[in-house]
CSV table of C-alpha atoms in Angstrom, one decimal:
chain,number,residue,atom,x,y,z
A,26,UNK,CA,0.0,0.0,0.0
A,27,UNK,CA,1.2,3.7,-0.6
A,28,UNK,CA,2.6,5.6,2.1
A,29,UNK,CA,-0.2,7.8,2.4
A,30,UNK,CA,-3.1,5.6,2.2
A,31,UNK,CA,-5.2,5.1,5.7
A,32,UNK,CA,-7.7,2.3,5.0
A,33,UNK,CA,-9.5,2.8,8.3
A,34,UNK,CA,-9.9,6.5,8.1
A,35,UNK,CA,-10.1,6.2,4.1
A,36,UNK,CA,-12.8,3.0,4.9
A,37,UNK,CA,-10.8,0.9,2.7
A,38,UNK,CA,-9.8,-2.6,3.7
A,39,UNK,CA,-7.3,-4.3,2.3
A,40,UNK,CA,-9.2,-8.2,1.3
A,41,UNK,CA,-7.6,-10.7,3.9
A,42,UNK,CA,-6.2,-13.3,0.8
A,43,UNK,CA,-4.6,-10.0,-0.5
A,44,UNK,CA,-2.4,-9.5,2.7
A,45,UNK,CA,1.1,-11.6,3.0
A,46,UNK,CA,0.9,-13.6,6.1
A,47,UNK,CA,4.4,-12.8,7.3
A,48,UNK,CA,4.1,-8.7,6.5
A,49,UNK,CA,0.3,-8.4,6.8
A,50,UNK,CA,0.9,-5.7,3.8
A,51,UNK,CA,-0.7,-6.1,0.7
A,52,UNK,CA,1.3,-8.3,-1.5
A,53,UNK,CA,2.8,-6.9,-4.9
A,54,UNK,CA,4.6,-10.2,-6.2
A,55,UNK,CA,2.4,-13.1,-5.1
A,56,UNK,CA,4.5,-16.5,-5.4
A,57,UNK,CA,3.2,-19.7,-3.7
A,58,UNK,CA,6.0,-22.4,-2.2
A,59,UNK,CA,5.2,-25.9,-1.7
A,60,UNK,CA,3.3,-25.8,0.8
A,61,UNK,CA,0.7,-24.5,-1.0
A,62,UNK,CA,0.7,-20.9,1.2
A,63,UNK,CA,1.5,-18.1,-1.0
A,64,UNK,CA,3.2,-14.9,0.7
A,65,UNK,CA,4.9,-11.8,-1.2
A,66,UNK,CA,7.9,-12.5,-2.7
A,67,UNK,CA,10.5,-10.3,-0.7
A,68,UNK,CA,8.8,-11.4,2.5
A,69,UNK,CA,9.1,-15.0,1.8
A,70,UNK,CA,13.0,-15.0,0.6
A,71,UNK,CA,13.6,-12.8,3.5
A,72,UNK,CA,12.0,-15.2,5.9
A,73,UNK,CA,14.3,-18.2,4.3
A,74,UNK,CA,17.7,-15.8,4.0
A,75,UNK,CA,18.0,-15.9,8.0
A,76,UNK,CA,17.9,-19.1,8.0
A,77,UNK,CA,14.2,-20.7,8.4
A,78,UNK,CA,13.4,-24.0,6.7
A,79,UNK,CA,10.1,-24.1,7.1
A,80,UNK,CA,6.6,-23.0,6.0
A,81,UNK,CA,5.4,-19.8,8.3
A,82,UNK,CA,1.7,-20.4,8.2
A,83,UNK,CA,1.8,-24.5,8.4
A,84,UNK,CA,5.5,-25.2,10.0
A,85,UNK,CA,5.7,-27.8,7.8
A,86,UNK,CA,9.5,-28.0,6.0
A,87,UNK,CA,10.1,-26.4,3.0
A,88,UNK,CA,11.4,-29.4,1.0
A,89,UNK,CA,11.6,-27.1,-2.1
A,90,UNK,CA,12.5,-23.6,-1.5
A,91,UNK,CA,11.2,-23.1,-5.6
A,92,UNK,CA,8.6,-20.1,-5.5
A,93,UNK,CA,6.2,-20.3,-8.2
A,94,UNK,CA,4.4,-17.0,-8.9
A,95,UNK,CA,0.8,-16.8,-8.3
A,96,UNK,CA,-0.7,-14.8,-11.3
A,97,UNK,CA,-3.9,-15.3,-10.9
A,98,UNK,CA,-3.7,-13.6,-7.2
A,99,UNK,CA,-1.6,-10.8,-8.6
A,100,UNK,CA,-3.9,-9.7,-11.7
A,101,UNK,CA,-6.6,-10.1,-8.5
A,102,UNK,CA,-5.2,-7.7,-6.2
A,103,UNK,CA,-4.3,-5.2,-9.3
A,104,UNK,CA,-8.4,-5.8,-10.2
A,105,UNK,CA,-8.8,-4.1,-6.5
A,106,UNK,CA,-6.6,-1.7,-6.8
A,107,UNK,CA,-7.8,-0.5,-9.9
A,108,UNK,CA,-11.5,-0.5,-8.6
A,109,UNK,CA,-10.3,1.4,-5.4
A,110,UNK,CA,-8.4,4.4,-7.1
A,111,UNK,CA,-10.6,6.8,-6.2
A,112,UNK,CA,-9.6,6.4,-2.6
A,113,UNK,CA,-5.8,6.9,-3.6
A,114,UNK,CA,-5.2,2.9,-3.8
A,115,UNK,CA,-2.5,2.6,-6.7
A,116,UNK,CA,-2.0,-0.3,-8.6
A,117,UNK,CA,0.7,-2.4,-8.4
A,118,UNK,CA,3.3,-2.8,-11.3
A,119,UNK,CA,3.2,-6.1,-12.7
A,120,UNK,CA,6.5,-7.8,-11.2
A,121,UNK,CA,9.4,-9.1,-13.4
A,122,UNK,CA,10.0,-12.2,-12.9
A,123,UNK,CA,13.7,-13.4,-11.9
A,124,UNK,CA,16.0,-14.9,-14.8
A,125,UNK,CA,16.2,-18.9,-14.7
A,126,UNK,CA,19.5,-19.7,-13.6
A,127,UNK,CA,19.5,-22.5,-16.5
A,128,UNK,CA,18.6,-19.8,-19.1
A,129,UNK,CA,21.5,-17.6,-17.3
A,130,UNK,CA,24.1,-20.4,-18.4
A,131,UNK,CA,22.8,-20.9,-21.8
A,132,UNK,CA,22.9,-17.4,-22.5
A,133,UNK,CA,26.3,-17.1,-21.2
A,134,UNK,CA,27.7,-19.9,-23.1
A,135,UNK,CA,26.1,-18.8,-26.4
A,136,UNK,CA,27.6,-14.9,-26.1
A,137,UNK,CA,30.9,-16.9,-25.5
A,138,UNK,CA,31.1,-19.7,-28.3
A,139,UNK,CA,33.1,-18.8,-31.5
A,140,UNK,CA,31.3,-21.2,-33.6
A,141,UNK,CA,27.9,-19.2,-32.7
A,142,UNK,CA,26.8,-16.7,-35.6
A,143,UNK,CA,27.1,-13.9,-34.7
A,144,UNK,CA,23.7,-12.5,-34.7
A,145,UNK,CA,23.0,-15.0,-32.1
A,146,UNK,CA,25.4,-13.9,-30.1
A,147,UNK,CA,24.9,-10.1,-29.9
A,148,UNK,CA,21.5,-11.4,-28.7
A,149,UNK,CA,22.3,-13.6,-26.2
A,150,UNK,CA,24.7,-10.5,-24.7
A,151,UNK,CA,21.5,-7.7,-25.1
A,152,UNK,CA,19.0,-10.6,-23.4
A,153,UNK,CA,21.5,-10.6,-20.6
A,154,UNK,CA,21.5,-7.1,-20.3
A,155,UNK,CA,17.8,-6.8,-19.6
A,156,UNK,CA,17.8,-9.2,-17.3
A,157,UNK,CA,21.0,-7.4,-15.4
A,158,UNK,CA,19.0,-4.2,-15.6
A,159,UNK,CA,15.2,-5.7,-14.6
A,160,UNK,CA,16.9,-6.5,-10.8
A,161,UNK,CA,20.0,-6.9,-8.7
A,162,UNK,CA,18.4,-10.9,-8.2
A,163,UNK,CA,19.3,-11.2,-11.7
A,164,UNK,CA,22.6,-9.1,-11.4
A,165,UNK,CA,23.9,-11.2,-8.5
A,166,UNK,CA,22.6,-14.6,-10.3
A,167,UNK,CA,24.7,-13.6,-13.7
A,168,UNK,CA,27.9,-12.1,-11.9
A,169,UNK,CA,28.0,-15.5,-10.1
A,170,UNK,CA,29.3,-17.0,-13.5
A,171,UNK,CA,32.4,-14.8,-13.1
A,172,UNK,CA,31.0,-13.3,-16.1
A,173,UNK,CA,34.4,-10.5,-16.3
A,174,UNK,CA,36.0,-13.5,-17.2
A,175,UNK,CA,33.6,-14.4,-20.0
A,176,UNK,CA,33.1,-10.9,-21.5
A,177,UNK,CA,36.8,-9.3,-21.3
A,178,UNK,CA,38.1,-11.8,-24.0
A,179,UNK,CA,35.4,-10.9,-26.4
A,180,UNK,CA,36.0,-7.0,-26.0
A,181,UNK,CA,39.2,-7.1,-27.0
A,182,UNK,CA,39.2,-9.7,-29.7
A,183,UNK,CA,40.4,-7.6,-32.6
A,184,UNK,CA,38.9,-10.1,-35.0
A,185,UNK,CA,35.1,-9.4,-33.4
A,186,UNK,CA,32.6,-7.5,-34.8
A,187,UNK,CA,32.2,-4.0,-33.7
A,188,UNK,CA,29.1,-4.4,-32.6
A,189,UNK,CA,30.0,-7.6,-30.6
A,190,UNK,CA,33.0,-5.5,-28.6
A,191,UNK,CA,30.4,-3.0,-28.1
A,192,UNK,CA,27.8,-5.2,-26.8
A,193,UNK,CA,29.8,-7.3,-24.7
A,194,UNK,CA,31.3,-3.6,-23.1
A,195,UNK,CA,28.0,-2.1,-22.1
A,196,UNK,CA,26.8,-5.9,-20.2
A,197,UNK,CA,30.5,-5.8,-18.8
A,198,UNK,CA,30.2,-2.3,-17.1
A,199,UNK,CA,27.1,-3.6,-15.0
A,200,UNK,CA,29.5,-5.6,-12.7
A,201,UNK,CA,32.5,-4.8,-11.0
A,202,UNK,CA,35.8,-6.4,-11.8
A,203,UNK,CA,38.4,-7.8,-9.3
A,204,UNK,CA,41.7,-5.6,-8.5
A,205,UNK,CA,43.4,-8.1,-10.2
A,206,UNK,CA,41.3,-8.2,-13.0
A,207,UNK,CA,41.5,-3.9,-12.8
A,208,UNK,CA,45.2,-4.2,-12.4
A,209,UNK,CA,45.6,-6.6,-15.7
A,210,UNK,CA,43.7,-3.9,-17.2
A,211,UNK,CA,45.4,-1.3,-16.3
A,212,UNK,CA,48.5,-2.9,-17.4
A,213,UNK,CA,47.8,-3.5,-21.0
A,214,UNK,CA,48.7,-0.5,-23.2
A,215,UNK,CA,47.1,-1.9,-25.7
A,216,UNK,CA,43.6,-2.6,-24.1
A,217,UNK,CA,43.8,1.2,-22.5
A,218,UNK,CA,44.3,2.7,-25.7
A,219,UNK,CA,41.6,1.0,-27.7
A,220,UNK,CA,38.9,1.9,-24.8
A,221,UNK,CA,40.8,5.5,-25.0
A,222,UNK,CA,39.3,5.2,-28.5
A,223,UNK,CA,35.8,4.4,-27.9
A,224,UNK,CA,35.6,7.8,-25.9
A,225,UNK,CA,35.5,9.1,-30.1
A,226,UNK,CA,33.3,7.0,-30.8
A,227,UNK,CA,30.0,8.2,-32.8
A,228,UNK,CA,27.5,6.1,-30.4
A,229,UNK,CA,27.3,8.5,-27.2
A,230,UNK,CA,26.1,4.8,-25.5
A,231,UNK,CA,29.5,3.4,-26.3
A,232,UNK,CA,31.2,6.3,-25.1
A,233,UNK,CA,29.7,6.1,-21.8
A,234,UNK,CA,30.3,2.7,-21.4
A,235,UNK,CA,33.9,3.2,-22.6
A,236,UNK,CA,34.3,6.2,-19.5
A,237,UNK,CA,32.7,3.6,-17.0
A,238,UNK,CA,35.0,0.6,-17.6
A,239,UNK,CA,37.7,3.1,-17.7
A,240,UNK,CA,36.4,4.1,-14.0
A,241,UNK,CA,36.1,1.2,-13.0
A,242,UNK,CA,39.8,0.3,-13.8
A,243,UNK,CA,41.2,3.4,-12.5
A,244,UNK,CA,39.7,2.8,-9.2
A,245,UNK,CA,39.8,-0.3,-8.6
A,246,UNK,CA,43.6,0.0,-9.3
A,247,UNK,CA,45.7,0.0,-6.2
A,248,UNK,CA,48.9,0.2,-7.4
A,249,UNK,CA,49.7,4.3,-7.7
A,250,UNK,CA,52.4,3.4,-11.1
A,251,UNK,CA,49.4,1.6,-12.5
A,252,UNK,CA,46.9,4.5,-12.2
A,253,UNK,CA,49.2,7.0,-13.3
A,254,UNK,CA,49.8,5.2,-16.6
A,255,UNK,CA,46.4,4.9,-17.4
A,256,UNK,CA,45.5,8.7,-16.8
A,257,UNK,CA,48.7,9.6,-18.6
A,258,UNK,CA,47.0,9.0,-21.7
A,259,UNK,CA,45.9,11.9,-23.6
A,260,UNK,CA,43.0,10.7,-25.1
A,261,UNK,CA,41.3,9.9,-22.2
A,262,UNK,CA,41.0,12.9,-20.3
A,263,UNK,CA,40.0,14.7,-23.9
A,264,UNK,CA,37.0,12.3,-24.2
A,265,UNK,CA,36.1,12.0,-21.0
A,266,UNK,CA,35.9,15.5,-20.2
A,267,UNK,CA,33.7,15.8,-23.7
A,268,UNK,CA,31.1,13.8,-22.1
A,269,UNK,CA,30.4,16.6,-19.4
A,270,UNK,CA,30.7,19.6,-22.5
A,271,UNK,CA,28.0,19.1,-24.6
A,272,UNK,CA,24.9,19.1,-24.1
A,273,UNK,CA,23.3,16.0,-22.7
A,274,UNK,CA,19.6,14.8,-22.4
A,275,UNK,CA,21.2,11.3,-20.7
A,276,UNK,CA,21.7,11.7,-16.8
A,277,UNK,CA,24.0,8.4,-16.8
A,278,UNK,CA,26.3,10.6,-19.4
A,279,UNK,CA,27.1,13.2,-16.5
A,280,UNK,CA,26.8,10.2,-13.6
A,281,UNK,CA,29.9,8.3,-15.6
A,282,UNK,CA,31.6,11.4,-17.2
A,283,UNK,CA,32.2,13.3,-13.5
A,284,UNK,CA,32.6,9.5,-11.7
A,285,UNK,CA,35.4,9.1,-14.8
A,286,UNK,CA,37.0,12.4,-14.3
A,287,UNK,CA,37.1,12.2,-10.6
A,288,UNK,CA,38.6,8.9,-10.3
A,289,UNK,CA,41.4,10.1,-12.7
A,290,UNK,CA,42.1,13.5,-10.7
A,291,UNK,CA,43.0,11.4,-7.8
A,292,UNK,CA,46.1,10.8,-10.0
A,293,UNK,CA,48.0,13.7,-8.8
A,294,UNK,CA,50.9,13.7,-11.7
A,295,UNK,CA,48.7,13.6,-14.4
A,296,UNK,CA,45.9,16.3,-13.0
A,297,UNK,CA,47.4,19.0,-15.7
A,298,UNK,CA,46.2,17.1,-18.0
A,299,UNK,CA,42.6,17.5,-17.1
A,300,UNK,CA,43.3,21.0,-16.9
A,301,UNK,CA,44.6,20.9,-20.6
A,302,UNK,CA,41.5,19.1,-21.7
A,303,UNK,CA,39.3,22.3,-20.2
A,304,UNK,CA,38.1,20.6,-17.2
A,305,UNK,CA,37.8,23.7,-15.5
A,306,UNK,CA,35.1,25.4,-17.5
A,307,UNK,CA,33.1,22.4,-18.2
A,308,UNK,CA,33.0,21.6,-14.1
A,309,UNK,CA,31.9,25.7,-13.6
A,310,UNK,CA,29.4,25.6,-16.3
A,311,UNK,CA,27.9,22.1,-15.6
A,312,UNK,CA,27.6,22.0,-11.8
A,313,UNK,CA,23.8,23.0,-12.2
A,314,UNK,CA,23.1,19.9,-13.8
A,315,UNK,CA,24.3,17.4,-11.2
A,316,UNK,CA,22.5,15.4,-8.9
A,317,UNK,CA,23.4,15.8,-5.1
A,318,UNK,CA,26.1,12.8,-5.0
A,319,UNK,CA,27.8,13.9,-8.9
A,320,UNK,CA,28.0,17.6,-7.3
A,321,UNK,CA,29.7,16.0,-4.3
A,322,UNK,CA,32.2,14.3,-6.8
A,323,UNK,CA,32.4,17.5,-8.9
A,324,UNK,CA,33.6,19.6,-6.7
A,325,UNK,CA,36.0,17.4,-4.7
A,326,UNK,CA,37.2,17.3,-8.5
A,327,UNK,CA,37.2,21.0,-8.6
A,328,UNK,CA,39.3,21.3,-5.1
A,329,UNK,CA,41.5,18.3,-6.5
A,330,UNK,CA,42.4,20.8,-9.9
A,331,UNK,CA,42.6,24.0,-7.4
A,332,UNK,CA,45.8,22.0,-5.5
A,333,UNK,CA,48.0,22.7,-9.1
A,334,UNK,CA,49.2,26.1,-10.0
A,335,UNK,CA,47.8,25.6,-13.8
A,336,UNK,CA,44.3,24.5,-12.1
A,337,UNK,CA,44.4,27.3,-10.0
A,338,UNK,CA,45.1,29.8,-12.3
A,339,UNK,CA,42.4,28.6,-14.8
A,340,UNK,CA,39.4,28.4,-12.1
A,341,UNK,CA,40.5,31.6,-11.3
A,342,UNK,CA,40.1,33.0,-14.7
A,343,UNK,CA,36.6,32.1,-15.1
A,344,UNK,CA,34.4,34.4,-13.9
A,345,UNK,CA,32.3,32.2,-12.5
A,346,UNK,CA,34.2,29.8,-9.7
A,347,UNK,CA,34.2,32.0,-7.2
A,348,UNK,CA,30.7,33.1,-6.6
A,349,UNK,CA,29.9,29.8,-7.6
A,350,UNK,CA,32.2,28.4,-4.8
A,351,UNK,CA,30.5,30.9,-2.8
A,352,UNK,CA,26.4,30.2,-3.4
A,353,UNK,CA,27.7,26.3,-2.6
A,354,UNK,CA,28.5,26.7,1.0
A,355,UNK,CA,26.2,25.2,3.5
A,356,UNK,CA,23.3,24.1,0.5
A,357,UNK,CA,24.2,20.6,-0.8
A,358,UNK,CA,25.6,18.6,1.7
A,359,UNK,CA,28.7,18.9,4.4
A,360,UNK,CA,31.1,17.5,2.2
A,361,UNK,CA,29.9,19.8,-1.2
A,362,UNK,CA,30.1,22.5,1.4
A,363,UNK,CA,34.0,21.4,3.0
A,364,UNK,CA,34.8,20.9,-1.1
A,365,UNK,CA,33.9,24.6,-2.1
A,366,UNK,CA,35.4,25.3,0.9
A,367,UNK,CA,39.1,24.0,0.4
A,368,UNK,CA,38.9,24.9,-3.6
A,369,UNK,CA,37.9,28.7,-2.5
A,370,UNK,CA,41.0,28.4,0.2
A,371,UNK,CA,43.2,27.4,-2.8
A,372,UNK,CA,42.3,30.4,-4.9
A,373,UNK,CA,42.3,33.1,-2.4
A,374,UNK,CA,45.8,32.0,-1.1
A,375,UNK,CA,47.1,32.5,-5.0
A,376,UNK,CA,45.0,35.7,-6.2
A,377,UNK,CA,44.3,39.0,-4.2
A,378,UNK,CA,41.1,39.5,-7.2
A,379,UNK,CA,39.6,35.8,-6.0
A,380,UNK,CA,39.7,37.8,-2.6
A,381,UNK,CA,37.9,40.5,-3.6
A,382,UNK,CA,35.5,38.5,-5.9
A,383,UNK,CA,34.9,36.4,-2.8
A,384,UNK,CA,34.2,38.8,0.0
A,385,UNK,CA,31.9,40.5,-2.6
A,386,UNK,CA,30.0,37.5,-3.3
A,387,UNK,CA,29.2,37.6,0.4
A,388,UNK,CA,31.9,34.8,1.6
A,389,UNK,CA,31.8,36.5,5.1
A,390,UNK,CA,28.4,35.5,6.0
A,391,UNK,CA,28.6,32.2,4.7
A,392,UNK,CA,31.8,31.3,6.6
A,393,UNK,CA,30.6,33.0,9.9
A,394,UNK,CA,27.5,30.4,9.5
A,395,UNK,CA,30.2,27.6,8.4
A,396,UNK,CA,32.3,28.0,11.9
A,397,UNK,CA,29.1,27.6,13.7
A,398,UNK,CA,27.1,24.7,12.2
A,399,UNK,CA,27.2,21.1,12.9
A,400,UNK,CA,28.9,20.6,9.7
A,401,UNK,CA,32.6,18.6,9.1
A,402,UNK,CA,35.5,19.3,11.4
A,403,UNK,CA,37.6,19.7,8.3
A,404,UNK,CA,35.3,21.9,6.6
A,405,UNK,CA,35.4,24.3,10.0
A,406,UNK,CA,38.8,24.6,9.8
A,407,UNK,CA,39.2,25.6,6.0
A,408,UNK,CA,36.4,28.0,6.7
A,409,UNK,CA,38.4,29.3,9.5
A,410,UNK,CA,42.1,29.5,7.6
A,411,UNK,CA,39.9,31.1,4.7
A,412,UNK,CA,38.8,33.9,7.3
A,413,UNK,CA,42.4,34.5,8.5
A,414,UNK,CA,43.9,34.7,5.5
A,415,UNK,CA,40.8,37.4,4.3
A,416,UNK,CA,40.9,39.0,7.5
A,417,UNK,CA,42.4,42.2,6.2
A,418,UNK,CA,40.2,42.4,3.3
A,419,UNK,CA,36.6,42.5,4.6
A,420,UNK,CA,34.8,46.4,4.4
A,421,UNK,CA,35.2,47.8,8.0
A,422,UNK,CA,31.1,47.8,7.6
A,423,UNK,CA,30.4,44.2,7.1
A,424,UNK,CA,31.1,42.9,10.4
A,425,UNK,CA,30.4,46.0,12.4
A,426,UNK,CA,27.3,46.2,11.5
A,427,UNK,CA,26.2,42.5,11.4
A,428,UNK,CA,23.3,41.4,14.1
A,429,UNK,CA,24.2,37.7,14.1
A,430,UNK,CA,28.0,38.0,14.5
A,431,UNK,CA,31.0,39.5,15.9
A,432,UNK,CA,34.7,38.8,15.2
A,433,UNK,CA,35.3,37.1,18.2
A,434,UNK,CA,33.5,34.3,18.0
A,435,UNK,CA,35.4,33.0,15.3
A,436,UNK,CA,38.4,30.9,16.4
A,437,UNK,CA,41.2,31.4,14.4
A,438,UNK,CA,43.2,27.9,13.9
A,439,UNK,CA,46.9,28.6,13.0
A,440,UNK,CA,48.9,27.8,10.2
């Protein structure tokens, strides 16, 4: 049932066969186990996950822990839902069913076999992308067939189709690969540059995918050599930071392009060239667009660029950054707020204008509130070196004549 429906004060009640017998809520994936009961779906494979080998209702043993969905039941309770709209009853989405773990193999075997045509194959890979997608059930259930192991060799067979490369990297970026898997990866020149590659590619979907393996590699790379010489190359950067520049109707394109971006910036030799590729401007210009965890990332990314003298220098030439740094503090989250805060510590320690730009974009306020919120301990602190260092350039006015604050109750922390 929704959230905001009240059946007694509403006067609708909920048919007793309609209710699951462990939750009592009204069931939205009816299956029936043998035993003949039939109990919602999530209830019923939570009940057996701790542990429980028996029937709730009768106690009798489940001897076969199969659950065979009830459609009849289902199509019944969607009937009522339907008929009781008008008292702000939705209906319940028809359920996907999981994948059968037999049709799981045969798919897998058939995307892998050479002697398969190849139209079969791209079909076998797009079937088990749907089923990836329709639940994490099916996610878990495919992944258990080490399926990295399966699809890698088929990406970068040279002598595949196109299509097939492209087919097998969009199921591949779904699951997450083992450091060692990451660190083979990251290893092979010759793998890097052809997904380097893709980032040109025509298909915006095989560019996305391309950034998200390439994410995927770079962090789940421990070694600090390894990283480095994937984010040393060029192309990657340049196509990566693409994704974020033009204009984009697909949210996943920003999700992977600032995830991408971000995981390579960690690499603190190669960070220049992020700057080279105009990551700068495209982070300013696009901030708007993120959701609340991708503007976490972005400007993390942002402070990350603001640690180099050429990142610093080209934030600070855009007229943008700073107010922008500004507006951030204290309406995201604490760590979007402790980010601005370090990046906008960074540029007012190089440039005497970022000062002025700051403290006109009403930085004083914000950081008096900063010092004095529940917010991070780290995020205090830069607030509080970022009013030290702009101690000598607020207007004699702005604090004087503040109601809320006073200069003493901001604690200076030291150098």
């Amino acid at each position: 049932m929704p959230g905001s429906l009240e059946p007694l004060d509403l006067g609708v009640q909920i048919p007793y066969h309609f209710r699951c017998p462990i939750s009592l809520e009204l069931m939205r994936d009816p299956v029936t186990v043998c035993t003949g009961q039939t109990y919602d779906r999530g209830s019923i494979e939570s009940w057996v996950s701790i542990g429980n080998t028996t029937c709730p209702v009768t106690r009798a043993p489940l001897t076969d822990f199969t659950l065979i969905p009830n459609h009849t039941l289902r199509r019944l309770i969607q009937e009522w839902c339907v008929a009781n709209r008008a008292f702000g009853v939705e209906r319940i989405p028809t359920p996907k069913q999981p994948a059968d773990p037999a049709l799981v193999r045969s798919l897998l075997n058939q995307s892998s076999s050479d002697s398969a045509p190849t139209h079969l194959r791209l079909s076998s890979l797009r079937r088990l992308r749907q089923l990836a997608r329709d639940s994490d059930k099916n996610r878990s259930l495919i992944a258990s067939h080490n399926v990295p192991q399966i699809l890698l060799p088929i990406l970068f067979r040279s002598h595949a189709s196109d299509e097939l490369n492209h087919e097998s990297l969009a199921l591949l970026v779904l699951f997450p690969l083992s450091e060692s898997e990451c660190a083979s990866l990251a290893s092979d020149s010759d793998k890097i540059n052809y997904l380097s590659s893709l980032l040109s590619h025509p298909s915006l979907d095989v560019r996305v995918n391309s950034a998200a393996l390439i994410e995927i590699v770079v962090a789940g790379t421990h070694s600090p050599d390894l990283r480095a010489q994937v984010s040393n190359v060029d192309e990657i950067y340049e196509g990566v930071v693409d994704l974020l520049r033009n204009p984009i109707s697909i949210p996943r394109a920003l999700k992977i392009g600032i995830k991408a971006l971000f995981a390579l910036c960690l690499v603190k030799q190669t960070r220049h060239k992020a700057v080279e590729a105009g990551a700068p401007a495209v982070l300013v210009d696009r901030l708007a667009d993120f959701e609340k965890c991708d503007a976490e990332r972005a400007l993390a990314t942002v402070e990350l660029l603001c640690r180099i003298p050429m990142g610093c220098a080209t934030f600070a030439g855009h007229a943008l950054t700073v107010p922008m740094l500004v507006k951030i503090i204290l309406k995201i989250s604490d760590r979007a707020t402790e980010y601005a805060a370090g990046a906008l510590l960074s540029l007012c320690s190089e440039s005497e204008r970022c000062q002025r730009e700051a403290v006109a974009a009403g930085v004083l306020t914000q950081l008096l509130l900063l010092v004095q919120s529940d917010c991070t301990e780290r995020a205090k602190r830069k607030a509080q070196l970022l009013l030290k260092l702009l101690r000598d350039s607020w207007p004699q006015d702005s604090i004087g004549n503040s109601d809320d604050f006073a200069c003493s109750q901001v604690v200076v922390v030291p150098f």
